Amino acid sequence: MVQSTREAKIAAAPEHDPFVAAQVQFDHAAELLDLDPAMRQFLRVPQRELHMTLPVRMDDGHVEVFTGFRIQHNDARGPNKGGIRFHPQETVNTVKALAMWMTWKCAVVDIPLGGGKGGVICSPKAMSATELERLSRIYVREVWRIIGPHADVPAPDVYTTPQIMAWMMDEYCKLSGTSDFGVITGKPLEIGGSLGRGTATAQGGWYTVREAAQALGLPLKDASVAVQGFGNAGSYAALIGQEQFGCKILAVSDSSGGIINENGLDINEVLKHKRETGSVTGFRYSEPISNEALLELNVDVLWPAALENVITGENAGRIKAKIVAEAANGPTAPEADEVLHGNDVHVIPDILCNAGGVIVSYFEMVQNYSRDQWTEEDVARRLNRKMTESYHAVLDIAKARSIDMRTAAYVVAIQRVAAAVGLRGWV
Ligand code: NAD
């Protein structure tokens, strides 16, 4: 019954749509939980959506009109929380999926926040700093009435930076007449950012990989690793793997392509090369490899750390990694999950694996509320504890119910959100 519903929905989706994928994942767990029909209807869609039209004067004097979104999926457990993406292929359904995943992510690691996400369809790489500043400020002028430290707290995501967060926070404070720095996280340290936020997603992910490796009896020293995507999440995943866990990073990639060295890449040197040239490709001590081939390498740990829908029904059978650590949001299509599970690939699902980012964002909010600054060690210790406890809570459910790790993570998250919705008397 569960299986056939999931398959029917996948078949009905005209092409990959992240929101359909998010709803298929949700429905699958909701059926297992026998969730009340009204609760299910309420939780499978966002509570609120704002669509914005954003005219921006470009440096050459002409006005370009952009489209932006802010989606609030569910705030039963606390203020909505989630990043803002600037991306040329952004769609409202991607943002809706990401907002929904944020609700489950905050719930699975048990932080008192809900799920939101924002996005603007634009090409930030082709825009100047002044154009990006004007776009960031007008985005906040449109959205500021529905965000705030007690309502909805944005953060950086793909192609948005601490500088962009600083402009957005400044605009919000000017409009609201406050110094509510906690309205946005991922800010520069000088204006209320948290130590450890930059590395949090990768660091948190590695804590779950460490626990998974231990559960599987896989030593991490000299374990082979491949990382797709070399941005905030991916580059730190590679660096932390090398420096903290003694892994051999065989391959990394970005939007221009990938590089491989069977003896291991020196990630500090790759970072230097990327800073100088803008890409990992062309690194001296490496051979080129395509993004597709990188995913199929025979490695111990594979990190999809770029965009969604890269492990699909088509290539899932060729994934040879023992552990897939989903730093990216939605990298695995629902039809691929069954194949990976059947092949004993241990998937640490996105809503758990990459939750380190939102956990340290939450720490940043707490520091902002209390006008405090925690040390890097304090942040790392608290992050380690949250990720380790959350990983084992999910693993226990997966074992007890004989289900895959993603479904187990959904079971934990949905139960917590549904309990809050019920207690508040909404459904
Ligand atoms: P980023 O903008 O810093 O980096 C994105 C990287 O992906 C870049 O290296 C880019 O070149 C690469 N890339 C883009 N298209 C690609 C393609 N088709 N093939 C291969 N590489 C490609 O973004 P980020 O913050 O590192 O986010 C990456 C993923 O991690 C996203 O799915 C994001 O939602 C997720 N994530 C990030 C955080 C965070 O704190 N940064 C937290 C949770 C989840």
Tab-separated table of C-alpha atoms and ligand atoms in Angstrom:
chain	number	residue	atom	x	y	z
A	1	MET	CA	0.000	0.000	0.000
A	2	VAL	CA	2.687	2.469	1.081
A	3	GLN	CA	4.941	1.374	-1.744
A	4	SER	CA	2.301	1.605	-4.446
A	5	THR	CA	1.198	5.106	-3.378
A	6	ARG	CA	4.804	6.319	-3.442
A	7	GLU	CA	5.419	4.795	-6.884
A	8	ALA	CA	2.167	6.164	-8.301
A	9	LYS	CA	3.000	9.699	-7.180
A	10	ILE	CA	6.502	9.544	-8.601
A	11	ALA	CA	5.098	8.311	-11.924
A	12	ALA	CA	2.503	11.114	-11.945
A	13	ALA	CA	5.092	13.883	-11.570
A	14	PRO	CA	5.753	15.281	-15.084
A	15	GLU	CA	9.419	15.982	-14.421
A	16	HIS	CA	11.538	16.374	-11.307
A	17	ASP	CA	9.758	18.799	-9.027
A	18	PRO	CA	11.359	19.189	-5.561
A	19	PHE	CA	7.994	19.993	-3.973
A	20	VAL	CA	6.446	16.794	-5.359
A	21	ALA	CA	9.499	14.909	-4.032
A	22	ALA	CA	9.078	16.552	-0.597
A	23	GLN	CA	5.381	15.634	-0.531
A	24	VAL	CA	6.090	12.039	-1.598
A	25	GLN	CA	8.613	11.713	1.251
A	26	PHE	CA	6.116	13.236	3.690
A	27	ASP	CA	3.189	11.046	2.543
A	28	HIS	CA	5.294	7.915	2.837
A	29	ALA	CA	6.091	8.626	6.508
A	30	ALA	CA	2.569	9.980	7.227
A	31	GLU	CA	1.084	6.678	6.039
A	32	LEU	CA	3.456	4.702	8.245
A	33	LEU	CA	2.388	6.876	11.186
A	34	ASP	CA	-1.289	6.595	10.234
A	35	LEU	CA	-1.462	10.384	10.618
A	36	ASP	CA	-4.889	11.983	11.032
A	37	PRO	CA	-6.183	13.044	7.546
A	38	ALA	CA	-6.698	16.723	8.481
A	39	MET	CA	-3.235	16.911	10.060
A	40	ARG	CA	-1.798	15.381	6.929
A	41	GLN	CA	-3.614	17.859	4.685
A	42	PHE	CA	-2.358	20.732	6.840
A	43	LEU	CA	1.282	19.625	7.016
A	44	ARG	CA	1.815	18.753	3.339
A	45	VAL	CA	1.497	22.400	2.178
A	46	PRO	CA	2.967	25.714	3.443
A	47	GLN	CA	1.000	27.914	5.824
A	48	ARG	CA	1.960	31.094	3.949
A	49	GLU	CA	3.559	32.181	0.623
A	50	LEU	CA	4.715	35.631	-0.410
A	51	HIS	CA	5.553	36.282	-4.082
A	52	MET	CA	7.441	39.522	-4.745
A	53	THR	CA	8.208	41.660	-7.794
A	54	LEU	CA	11.511	43.444	-7.248
A	55	PRO	CA	12.585	46.306	-9.561
A	56	VAL	CA	16.313	47.036	-9.216
A	57	ARG	CA	18.266	49.850	-10.886
A	58	MET	CA	21.352	48.242	-12.391
A	59	ASP	CA	24.753	49.974	-12.617
A	60	ASP	CA	24.235	50.960	-16.286
A	61	GLY	CA	21.014	52.816	-15.374
A	62	HIS	CA	18.368	50.391	-16.673
A	63	VAL	CA	15.861	48.778	-14.335
A	64	GLU	CA	15.696	45.008	-14.106
A	65	VAL	CA	12.619	43.381	-12.567
A	66	PHE	CA	13.298	40.241	-10.469
A	67	THR	CA	10.905	37.738	-8.899
A	68	GLY	CA	11.353	36.693	-5.279
A	69	PHE	CA	9.615	34.429	-2.790
A	70	ARG	CA	9.359	33.813	0.952
A	71	ILE	CA	7.568	30.651	2.004
A	72	GLN	CA	6.595	29.824	5.591
A	73	HIS	CA	5.813	26.131	5.849
A	74	ASN	CA	5.024	25.643	9.528
A	75	ASP	CA	5.656	27.634	12.701
A	76	ALA	CA	3.945	25.406	15.275
A	77	ARG	CA	7.257	24.761	17.093
A	78	GLY	CA	8.616	28.323	16.881
A	79	PRO	CA	9.595	31.091	14.425
A	80	ASN	CA	10.086	29.985	10.809
A	81	LYS	CA	13.725	29.537	9.909
A	82	GLY	CA	15.456	29.084	6.560
A	83	GLY	CA	17.881	30.498	4.052
A	84	ILE	CA	17.487	32.730	1.026
A	85	ARG	CA	18.850	31.535	-2.330
A	86	PHE	CA	19.854	33.724	-5.236
A	87	HIS	CA	19.830	31.419	-8.255
A	88	PRO	CA	18.971	31.737	-11.974
A	89	GLN	CA	16.982	28.455	-11.935
A	90	GLU	CA	15.093	29.218	-8.709
A	91	THR	CA	11.421	28.173	-8.778
A	92	VAL	CA	8.626	28.674	-6.284
A	93	ASN	CA	8.277	24.903	-5.931
A	94	THR	CA	11.962	24.554	-5.035
A	95	VAL	CA	11.481	27.165	-2.312
A	96	LYS	CA	8.312	25.415	-1.081
A	97	ALA	CA	10.165	22.103	-0.854
A	98	LEU	CA	13.086	23.715	0.958
A	99	ALA	CA	10.712	25.422	3.445
A	100	MET	CA	9.016	22.103	4.190
A	101	TRP	CA	12.370	20.352	4.637
A	102	MET	CA	13.347	23.118	7.106
A	103	THR	CA	10.309	22.291	9.269
A	104	TRP	CA	11.348	18.619	9.465
A	105	LYS	CA	15.041	19.519	9.909
A	106	CYS	CA	14.420	21.771	12.931
A	107	ALA	CA	12.111	19.134	14.407
A	108	VAL	CA	14.437	16.172	13.869
A	109	VAL	CA	17.267	17.917	15.740
A	110	ASP	CA	14.752	19.273	18.252
A	111	ILE	CA	15.372	23.010	18.076
A	112	PRO	CA	12.364	25.266	18.764
A	113	LEU	CA	11.952	26.640	15.236
A	114	GLY	CA	9.686	26.114	12.227
A	115	GLY	CA	10.403	25.965	8.515
A	116	GLY	CA	10.789	28.810	6.029
A	117	LYS	CA	12.763	29.541	2.887
A	118	GLY	CA	13.283	32.390	0.449
A	119	GLY	CA	14.631	32.845	-3.012
A	120	VAL	CA	15.180	35.288	-5.854
A	121	ILE	CA	15.461	34.299	-9.517
A	122	CYS	CA	18.681	36.083	-10.513
A	123	SER	CA	22.255	35.428	-11.673
A	124	PRO	CA	24.375	36.699	-8.763
A	125	LYS	CA	27.650	35.789	-10.493
A	126	ALA	CA	26.784	38.271	-13.257
A	127	MET	CA	25.832	41.088	-10.835
A	128	SER	CA	28.065	43.709	-9.207
A	129	ALA	CA	28.241	44.176	-5.431
A	130	THR	CA	26.156	47.360	-5.637
A	131	GLU	CA	23.466	45.597	-7.705
A	132	LEU	CA	23.388	42.731	-5.198
A	133	GLU	CA	23.075	45.227	-2.342
A	134	ARG	CA	20.115	46.979	-4.008
A	135	LEU	CA	18.428	43.605	-4.686
A	136	SER	CA	19.018	42.446	-1.084
A	137	ARG	CA	17.584	45.669	0.339
A	138	ILE	CA	14.446	45.705	-1.835
A	139	TYR	CA	13.844	42.034	-1.003
A	140	VAL	CA	13.742	42.990	2.676
A	141	ARG	CA	11.553	46.052	1.994
A	142	GLU	CA	8.955	43.671	0.525
A	143	VAL	CA	9.260	40.887	3.097
A	144	TRP	CA	9.982	42.736	6.351
A	145	ARG	CA	6.410	42.751	7.654
A	146	ILE	CA	6.309	38.943	7.805
A	147	ILE	CA	9.856	38.257	9.054
A	148	GLY	CA	11.460	39.163	12.385
A	149	PRO	CA	13.356	37.530	15.252
A	150	HIS	CA	10.098	36.167	16.677
A	151	ALA	CA	8.372	35.347	13.381
A	152	ASP	CA	10.714	34.221	10.599
A	153	VAL	CA	14.515	34.318	10.528
A	154	PRO	CA	16.338	34.061	7.155
A	155	ALA	CA	19.943	32.940	6.616
A	156	PRO	CA	22.351	32.392	3.702
A	157	ASP	CA	21.915	29.570	1.212
A	158	VAL	CA	23.181	28.923	-2.328
A	159	TYR	CA	24.939	32.046	-3.696
A	160	THR	CA	24.047	34.298	-0.739
A	161	THR	CA	26.788	35.387	1.643
A	162	PRO	CA	27.408	36.907	5.104
A	163	GLN	CA	27.705	40.316	3.358
A	164	ILE	CA	24.249	39.867	1.827
A	165	MET	CA	22.916	38.915	5.296
A	166	ALA	CA	24.510	42.100	6.692
A	167	TRP	CA	22.705	44.302	4.127
A	168	MET	CA	19.416	42.494	4.782
A	169	MET	CA	19.754	42.785	8.563
A	170	ASP	CA	20.587	46.490	8.234
A	171	GLU	CA	17.545	47.143	6.033
A	172	TYR	CA	15.260	45.305	8.456
A	173	CYS	CA	16.615	47.266	11.430
A	174	LYS	CA	16.134	50.574	9.597
A	175	LEU	CA	12.550	49.711	8.656
A	176	SER	CA	11.595	48.374	12.101
A	177	GLY	CA	13.491	51.047	14.035
A	178	THR	CA	15.198	48.378	16.115
A	179	SER	CA	18.573	46.713	16.618
A	180	ASP	CA	17.087	43.250	16.228
A	181	PHE	CA	20.224	41.641	14.816
A	182	GLY	CA	18.653	38.226	15.439
A	183	VAL	CA	16.315	38.783	12.470
A	184	ILE	CA	18.903	37.123	10.242
A	185	THR	CA	21.630	34.561	10.909
A	186	GLY	CA	24.857	33.793	9.064
A	187	LYS	CA	25.928	37.415	9.612
A	188	PRO	CA	29.566	38.533	9.786
A	189	LEU	CA	31.043	38.174	13.279
A	190	GLU	CA	31.385	41.945	13.764
A	191	ILE	CA	27.599	42.412	13.664
A	192	GLY	CA	26.277	39.516	15.696
A	193	GLY	CA	27.418	36.454	13.754
A	194	SER	CA	28.348	33.280	15.621
A	195	LEU	CA	31.758	31.671	15.732
A	196	GLY	CA	31.590	28.311	13.972
A	197	ARG	CA	28.652	29.238	11.685
A	198	GLY	CA	30.745	29.107	8.493
A	199	THR	CA	31.826	25.492	9.052
A	200	ALA	CA	28.684	24.342	10.898
A	201	THR	CA	26.930	22.457	8.102
A	202	ALA	CA	29.977	20.382	7.183
A	203	GLN	CA	31.109	19.980	10.793
A	204	GLY	CA	27.670	18.811	11.900
A	205	GLY	CA	27.488	16.450	8.933
A	206	TRP	CA	30.837	14.916	9.884
A	207	TYR	CA	29.601	14.251	13.423
A	208	THR	CA	26.799	12.116	11.901
A	209	VAL	CA	29.243	10.402	9.493
A	210	ARG	CA	31.487	9.592	12.467
A	211	GLU	CA	28.557	7.921	14.251
A	212	ALA	CA	27.460	6.089	11.085
A	213	ALA	CA	30.999	4.834	10.420
A	214	GLN	CA	31.192	3.528	13.953
A	215	ALA	CA	27.811	1.787	13.602
A	216	LEU	CA	28.982	0.192	10.320
A	217	GLY	CA	32.448	-0.733	11.678
A	218	LEU	CA	34.160	1.467	9.090
A	219	PRO	CA	37.392	3.193	10.216
A	220	LEU	CA	37.511	6.816	9.047
A	221	LYS	CA	41.310	7.065	9.096
A	222	ASP	CA	42.332	6.835	5.400
A	223	ALA	CA	38.699	6.303	4.346
A	224	SER	CA	38.106	7.483	0.765
A	225	VAL	CA	35.812	10.453	0.199
A	226	ALA	CA	34.260	12.227	-2.804
A	227	VAL	CA	32.539	15.608	-2.560
A	228	GLN	CA	30.208	17.072	-5.191
A	229	GLY	CA	29.991	20.869	-4.829
A	230	PHE	CA	32.834	22.953	-3.432
A	231	GLY	CA	30.981	25.869	-1.858
A	232	ASN	CA	30.329	26.524	1.806
A	233	ALA	CA	29.080	23.031	2.627
A	234	GLY	CA	31.268	20.999	0.242
A	235	SER	CA	34.630	22.706	0.643
A	236	TYR	CA	34.464	22.503	4.442
A	237	ALA	CA	33.265	18.880	4.203
A	238	ALA	CA	36.425	18.094	2.237
A	239	LEU	CA	38.700	20.100	4.546
A	240	ILE	CA	37.254	18.733	7.808
A	241	GLY	CA	37.378	15.169	6.421
A	242	GLN	CA	41.057	15.600	5.691
A	243	GLU	CA	42.105	17.556	8.782
A	244	GLN	CA	39.919	16.165	11.587
A	245	PHE	CA	39.254	12.587	10.481
A	246	GLY	CA	42.360	11.738	8.428
A	247	CYS	CA	40.321	10.788	5.366
A	248	LYS	CA	41.678	10.679	1.825
A	249	ILE	CA	39.695	13.105	-0.331
A	250	LEU	CA	39.854	11.507	-3.786
A	251	ALA	CA	37.604	13.820	-5.767
A	252	VAL	CA	35.828	17.176	-5.526
A	253	SER	CA	33.803	19.205	-8.037
A	254	ASP	CA	31.960	22.444	-8.672
A	255	SER	CA	29.645	23.743	-11.397
A	256	SER	CA	32.557	23.787	-13.902
A	257	GLY	CA	33.462	20.089	-13.386
A	258	GLY	CA	35.455	17.846	-11.090
A	259	ILE	CA	39.001	16.734	-10.260
A	260	ILE	CA	40.374	13.422	-8.983
A	261	ASN	CA	43.637	12.113	-7.549
A	262	GLU	CA	43.610	8.445	-6.494
A	263	ASN	CA	46.288	9.234	-3.861
A	264	GLY	CA	44.201	12.002	-2.325
A	265	LEU	CA	43.929	15.737	-2.995
A	266	ASP	CA	45.530	18.338	-0.724
A	267	ILE	CA	42.381	20.306	0.074
A	268	ASN	CA	44.233	23.403	1.317
A	269	GLU	CA	45.958	23.569	-2.086
A	270	VAL	CA	42.651	23.006	-3.915
A	271	LEU	CA	41.094	25.842	-1.893
A	272	LYS	CA	43.989	28.101	-2.882
A	273	HIS	CA	43.566	27.117	-6.546
A	274	LYS	CA	39.806	27.810	-6.371
A	275	ARG	CA	40.441	31.242	-4.805
A	276	GLU	CA	42.887	32.110	-7.580
A	277	THR	CA	40.994	30.716	-10.589
A	278	GLY	CA	37.344	30.600	-9.472
A	279	SER	CA	37.061	26.814	-9.935
A	280	VAL	CA	38.561	23.533	-8.745
A	281	THR	CA	39.077	22.438	-12.360
A	282	GLY	CA	42.619	22.650	-13.757
A	283	PHE	CA	44.217	21.886	-10.353
A	284	ARG	CA	47.803	20.742	-11.066
A	285	TYR	CA	47.943	17.445	-9.202
A	286	SER	CA	44.707	15.969	-10.548
A	287	GLU	CA	42.852	14.473	-13.503
A	288	PRO	CA	39.473	15.798	-14.640
A	289	ILE	CA	36.297	13.886	-13.761
A	290	SER	CA	32.679	14.726	-14.588
A	291	ASN	CA	30.143	15.533	-11.880
A	292	GLU	CA	28.170	12.427	-12.893
A	293	ALA	CA	31.187	10.059	-12.714
A	294	LEU	CA	32.215	11.491	-9.319
A	295	LEU	CA	28.935	10.284	-7.801
A	296	GLU	CA	29.621	6.725	-8.942
A	297	LEU	CA	33.169	6.431	-7.535
A	298	ASN	CA	33.983	3.477	-5.316
A	299	VAL	CA	34.462	5.513	-2.128
A	300	ASP	CA	33.624	5.021	1.537
A	301	VAL	CA	31.854	8.362	1.940
A	302	LEU	CA	30.089	10.365	-0.783
A	303	TRP	CA	28.996	13.933	-0.067
A	304	PRO	CA	26.443	15.391	-2.485
A	305	ALA	CA	26.927	19.052	-1.497
A	306	ALA	CA	25.627	21.022	-4.499
A	307	LEU	CA	22.005	21.022	-5.625
A	308	GLU	CA	18.944	18.764	-5.537
A	309	ASN	CA	18.083	15.666	-7.622
A	310	VAL	CA	21.563	14.386	-8.503
A	311	ILE	CA	21.008	10.788	-7.316
A	312	THR	CA	18.058	9.552	-9.332
A	313	GLY	CA	16.365	6.306	-10.350
A	314	GLU	CA	18.739	6.292	-13.311
A	315	ASN	CA	22.099	6.320	-11.460
A	316	ALA	CA	21.152	5.051	-7.956
A	317	GLY	CA	22.062	1.456	-8.841
A	318	ARG	CA	25.600	2.589	-9.705
A	319	ILE	CA	26.291	4.411	-6.400
A	320	LYS	CA	29.045	2.411	-4.694
A	321	ALA	CA	29.664	4.575	-1.609
A	322	LYS	CA	29.084	2.923	1.770
A	323	ILE	CA	27.807	6.166	3.323
A	324	VAL	CA	26.014	8.991	1.479
A	325	ALA	CA	26.158	12.166	3.561
A	326	GLU	CA	23.567	14.571	2.178
A	327	ALA	CA	25.020	18.024	2.752
A	328	ALA	CA	22.834	19.374	-0.060
A	329	ASN	CA	19.075	19.632	0.342
A	330	GLY	CA	17.116	17.100	-1.710
A	331	PRO	CA	20.039	15.516	-3.608
A	332	THR	CA	18.289	12.121	-3.739
A	333	ALA	CA	15.056	11.605	-5.672
A	334	PRO	CA	12.408	9.455	-3.895
A	335	GLU	CA	12.712	6.618	-6.448
A	336	ALA	CA	16.474	6.441	-5.752
A	337	ASP	CA	15.920	5.967	-2.018
A	338	GLU	CA	14.490	2.489	-2.441
A	339	VAL	CA	17.404	1.429	-4.657
A	340	LEU	CA	20.030	2.762	-2.209
A	341	HIS	CA	18.306	1.139	0.764
A	342	GLY	CA	18.094	-2.157	-1.145
A	343	ASN	CA	21.830	-1.963	-1.898
A	344	ASP	CA	22.733	-1.307	1.773
A	345	VAL	CA	24.001	2.205	1.098
A	346	HIS	CA	23.735	4.042	4.418
A	347	VAL	CA	22.111	7.382	3.571
A	348	ILE	CA	22.298	10.126	6.202
A	349	PRO	CA	19.331	12.165	4.994
A	350	ASP	CA	19.594	15.890	4.332
A	351	ILE	CA	17.185	16.913	7.093
A	352	LEU	CA	19.583	15.294	9.565
A	353	CYS	CA	23.009	15.454	7.882
A	354	ASN	CA	23.016	19.164	7.004
A	355	ALA	CA	21.169	20.368	10.120
A	356	GLY	CA	24.415	21.714	11.623
A	357	GLY	CA	23.853	24.953	9.683
A	358	VAL	CA	20.472	25.664	11.227
A	359	ILE	CA	21.595	24.474	14.654
A	360	VAL	CA	24.407	27.042	14.766
A	361	SER	CA	22.022	29.605	13.250
A	362	TYR	CA	19.794	28.883	16.233
A	363	PHE	CA	22.820	29.331	18.517
A	364	GLU	CA	23.413	32.681	16.772
A	365	MET	CA	19.802	33.718	17.508
A	366	VAL	CA	20.212	32.730	21.175
A	367	GLN	CA	23.463	34.729	21.435
A	368	ASN	CA	21.759	37.724	19.770
A	369	TYR	CA	18.738	37.560	22.135
A	370	SER	CA	21.040	37.470	25.153
A	371	ARG	CA	23.675	39.867	23.690
A	372	ASP	CA	26.294	37.210	24.314
A	373	GLN	CA	29.193	35.673	22.344
A	374	TRP	CA	30.055	31.995	22.793
A	375	THR	CA	33.530	30.594	22.145
A	376	GLU	CA	34.223	28.366	19.142
A	377	GLU	CA	34.762	25.397	21.499
A	378	ASP	CA	31.406	26.022	23.165
A	379	VAL	CA	29.618	26.093	19.797
A	380	ALA	CA	31.390	22.907	18.608
A	381	ARG	CA	30.626	21.058	21.841
A	382	ARG	CA	26.917	21.925	21.720
A	383	LEU	CA	26.735	21.110	17.991
A	384	ASN	CA	28.444	17.760	18.519
A	385	ARG	CA	25.974	16.823	21.230
A	386	LYS	CA	22.893	17.806	19.163
A	387	MET	CA	24.045	15.993	16.017
A	388	THR	CA	25.126	12.846	17.857
A	389	GLU	CA	21.873	12.562	19.845
A	390	SER	CA	19.759	13.256	16.759
A	391	TYR	CA	21.632	10.707	14.632
A	392	HIS	CA	21.068	7.968	17.220
A	393	ALA	CA	17.392	8.862	17.729
A	394	VAL	CA	16.881	8.377	13.966
A	395	LEU	CA	19.027	5.224	13.764
A	396	ASP	CA	17.069	3.657	16.643
A	397	ILE	CA	13.740	4.257	14.826
A	398	ALA	CA	15.188	2.943	11.536
A	399	LYS	CA	16.294	-0.264	13.263
A	400	ALA	CA	13.145	-0.698	15.350
A	401	ARG	CA	10.795	-0.270	12.377
A	402	SER	CA	13.121	-1.764	9.704
A	403	ILE	CA	12.862	1.381	7.584
A	404	ASP	CA	15.423	3.521	5.769
A	405	MET	CA	17.107	6.442	7.555
A	406	ARG	CA	15.170	9.116	5.627
A	407	THR	CA	11.791	7.660	6.515
A	408	ALA	CA	12.960	7.264	10.123
A	409	ALA	CA	14.013	10.944	10.246
A	410	TYR	CA	10.595	11.932	8.881
A	411	VAL	CA	8.848	9.762	11.473
A	412	VAL	CA	10.712	11.538	14.305
A	413	ALA	CA	10.120	15.005	12.810
A	414	ILE	CA	6.471	14.626	11.827
A	415	GLN	CA	5.537	13.264	15.245
A	416	ARG	CA	7.103	16.314	16.941
A	417	VAL	CA	5.473	18.850	14.602
A	418	ALA	CA	2.081	17.126	14.717
A	419	ALA	CA	2.240	17.108	18.523
A	420	ALA	CA	2.866	20.892	18.564
A	421	VAL	CA	0.069	21.546	16.048
A	422	GLY	CA	-2.306	19.423	18.109
A	423	LEU	CA	-1.356	20.967	21.461
A	424	ARG	CA	-1.823	24.463	20.064
A	425	GLY	CA	-5.301	23.410	18.954
A	426	TRP	CA	-4.793	24.144	15.244
A	427	VAL	CA	-5.910	20.756	13.921
B	1	NAD	P1	27.405	27.550	-2.185
B	1	NAD	O1	26.770	28.539	-3.063
B	1	NAD	O2	28.406	28.004	-1.181
B	1	NAD	O3	28.083	26.385	-3.051
B	1	NAD	C1	27.433	25.668	-4.038
B	1	NAD	C2	28.494	24.834	-4.757
B	1	NAD	O4	27.853	23.940	-5.657
B	1	NAD	C3	29.465	25.670	-5.584
B	1	NAD	O5	30.752	25.117	-5.481
B	1	NAD	C4	28.952	25.459	-7.017
B	1	NAD	O6	29.959	25.612	-7.999
B	1	NAD	C5	28.490	24.041	-6.922
B	1	NAD	N1	27.540	23.673	-7.966
B	1	NAD	C6	26.496	24.389	-8.451
B	1	NAD	N2	25.884	23.689	-9.427
B	1	NAD	C7	26.550	22.506	-9.521
B	1	NAD	C8	26.395	21.374	-10.334
B	1	NAD	N3	25.421	21.308	-11.244
B	1	NAD	N4	27.266	20.339	-10.186
B	1	NAD	C9	28.255	20.414	-9.266
B	1	NAD	N5	28.457	21.460	-8.451
B	1	NAD	C10	27.594	22.502	-8.592
B	1	NAD	O7	26.188	26.776	-1.475
B	1	NAD	P2	26.200	25.963	-0.120
B	1	NAD	O8	25.745	26.857	0.952
B	1	NAD	O9	27.443	25.196	0.001
B	1	NAD	O10	24.976	24.963	-0.389
B	1	NAD	C11	25.157	23.735	-1.084
B	1	NAD	C12	23.993	22.806	-0.720
B	1	NAD	O11	24.007	22.618	0.688
B	1	NAD	C13	22.617	23.357	-1.056
B	1	NAD	O12	21.743	22.287	-1.385
B	1	NAD	C14	22.187	24.001	0.239
B	1	NAD	O13	20.778	24.133	0.331
B	1	NAD	C15	22.731	22.985	1.204
B	1	NAD	N6	22.884	23.497	2.569
B	1	NAD	C16	23.759	24.502	2.852
B	1	NAD	C17	23.853	24.951	4.155
B	1	NAD	C18	24.823	26.024	4.558
B	1	NAD	O14	24.899	26.323	5.746
B	1	NAD	N7	25.582	26.578	3.645
B	1	NAD	C19	23.060	24.384	5.169
B	1	NAD	C20	22.208	23.348	4.852
B	1	NAD	C21	22.122	22.899	3.538
